[in-house]
CSV table of C-alpha atoms in Angstrom, one decimal:
chain,number,residue,atom,x,y,z
V,94,MET,CA,43.4,13.9,-22.4
V,95,LYS,CA,39.7,14.7,-22.1
V,96,THR,CA,39.0,11.2,-23.1
V,97,ALA,CA,41.0,9.8,-20.4
V,98,ALA,CA,39.5,12.0,-17.9
V,99,VAL,CA,35.9,11.3,-18.9
V,100,PHE,CA,36.7,7.4,-18.8
V,101,VAL,CA,38.0,8.0,-15.3
V,102,VAL,CA,35.2,10.0,-14.4
V,103,PHE,CA,32.8,7.3,-15.7
V,104,ALA,CA,34.8,4.3,-14.1
V,105,CYS,CA,34.4,5.8,-10.4
V,106,LEU,CA,30.9,6.4,-11.1
V,107,LEU,CA,30.5,2.9,-12.1
V,108,ILE,CA,32.5,1.4,-9.0
V,109,LEU,CA,30.3,3.6,-7.0
V,110,HIS,CA,27.1,2.6,-8.5
V,111,VAL,CA,28.0,-1.2,-8.2
V,112,GLN,CA,29.0,-1.0,-4.8
V,113,GLY,CA,25.9,0.4,-3.5
V,114,GLN,CA,23.9,-2.4,-4.9
V,115,ALA,CA,22.0,-4.6,-2.2
V,116,LYS,CA,22.9,-8.2,-2.5
V,117,THR,CA,19.7,-10.5,-3.4
V,118,GLY,CA,18.9,-13.7,-2.1
V,119,VAL,CA,21.1,-13.1,1.0
V,120,SER,CA,18.7,-14.2,3.7
V,121,ARG,CA,19.2,-13.4,7.7
V,122,CYS,CA,16.3,-15.6,8.7
V,123,LEU,CA,16.3,-17.2,11.9
V,124,CYS,CA,14.2,-20.4,10.7
V,125,GLN,CA,16.0,-22.1,7.7
V,126,GLY,CA,14.4,-25.2,6.0
V,127,PRO,CA,11.0,-26.8,6.9
V,128,ALA,CA,9.1,-25.5,10.1
V,129,ALA,CA,7.3,-27.9,12.9
V,130,ASN,CA,3.8,-27.7,12.2
V,131,VAL,CA,3.2,-29.4,16.0
V,132,VAL,CA,5.1,-29.4,19.3
V,133,ARG,CA,4.3,-30.7,22.8
V,134,ILE,CA,2.8,-27.8,24.5
V,135,LYS,CA,4.2,-29.0,28.2
V,136,ASN,CA,7.7,-29.0,26.8
V,137,ILE,CA,7.5,-25.2,25.5
V,138,ASP,CA,9.2,-22.6,27.8
V,139,LYS,CA,8.9,-19.6,25.9
V,140,ILE,CA,7.7,-18.2,22.4
V,141,GLU,CA,9.2,-15.6,20.4
V,142,PHE,CA,7.4,-13.8,17.4
V,143,HIS,CA,9.7,-12.0,14.7
V,144,PRO,CA,7.4,-10.5,12.2
V,145,ALA,CA,8.5,-10.0,8.5
V,146,SER,CA,11.3,-7.4,7.9
V,147,ALA,CA,13.9,-5.8,5.7
V,148,SER,CA,16.4,-8.7,6.8
V,149,CYS,CA,13.6,-11.7,6.4
V,150,GLU,CA,10.6,-11.5,4.5
V,151,ASN,CA,8.9,-14.6,6.2
V,152,VAL,CA,6.7,-14.3,9.7
V,153,GLU,CA,8.9,-16.5,12.1
V,154,ILE,CA,7.8,-18.1,15.2
V,155,ILE,CA,10.3,-19.6,17.6
V,156,VAL,CA,9.5,-21.7,20.7
V,157,ILE,CA,12.3,-22.4,23.0
V,158,MET,CA,11.8,-25.7,24.5
V,159,LYS,CA,12.2,-26.8,28.6
V,160,ASN,CA,15.4,-28.4,29.9
V,161,GLY,CA,17.4,-26.9,27.3
V,162,ALA,CA,16.1,-28.9,24.3
V,163,GLY,CA,16.7,-26.2,22.0
V,164,LYS,CA,14.7,-24.0,19.8
V,165,ARG,CA,12.0,-25.0,17.1
V,166,CYS,CA,10.5,-22.8,14.3
V,167,LEU,CA,6.8,-23.3,14.4
V,168,ASN,CA,4.8,-23.0,10.9
V,169,PRO,CA,3.0,-19.8,11.1
V,170,GLU,CA,0.0,-21.3,8.7
V,171,SER,CA,-0.6,-24.3,10.7
V,172,GLU,CA,-3.8,-24.6,12.7
V,173,PHE,CA,-1.8,-25.6,15.6
V,174,THR,CA,0.3,-22.6,15.6
V,175,GLN,CA,-2.5,-20.4,15.3
V,176,LYS,CA,-4.8,-21.5,17.8
V,177,TYR,CA,-1.6,-21.6,20.3
V,178,ILE,CA,-0.7,-18.1,19.6
V,179,MET,CA,-4.4,-17.2,20.2
V,180,THR,CA,-4.4,-18.7,23.6
V,181,ALA,CA,-1.0,-17.3,24.6
V,182,LEU,CA,-2.5,-14.0,23.6
V,183,LYS,CA,-5.5,-14.1,25.4
V,184,LYS,CA,-3.5,-15.1,28.9
V,185,LYS,CA,-1.5,-11.9,28.6
């Protein structure tokens, strides 16, 4: 009887431990796949900056294009992106 009770308690603890484990490999990044190194500045309507977070370990820079042309992810390490961001920050 004691063995069965110990087994049940152990099984419950194991189930609780397994349910509490974080899923690895699940990314909630907005940018999937390769990002653009360059876009035409005159076609940019708005820029969004998303720093690294618990849900996505990447810094994401998303530009919203004019005339409903959609969104594009920019490579934060490209020279174009860094110059564009510095220019945008100076204007504010």
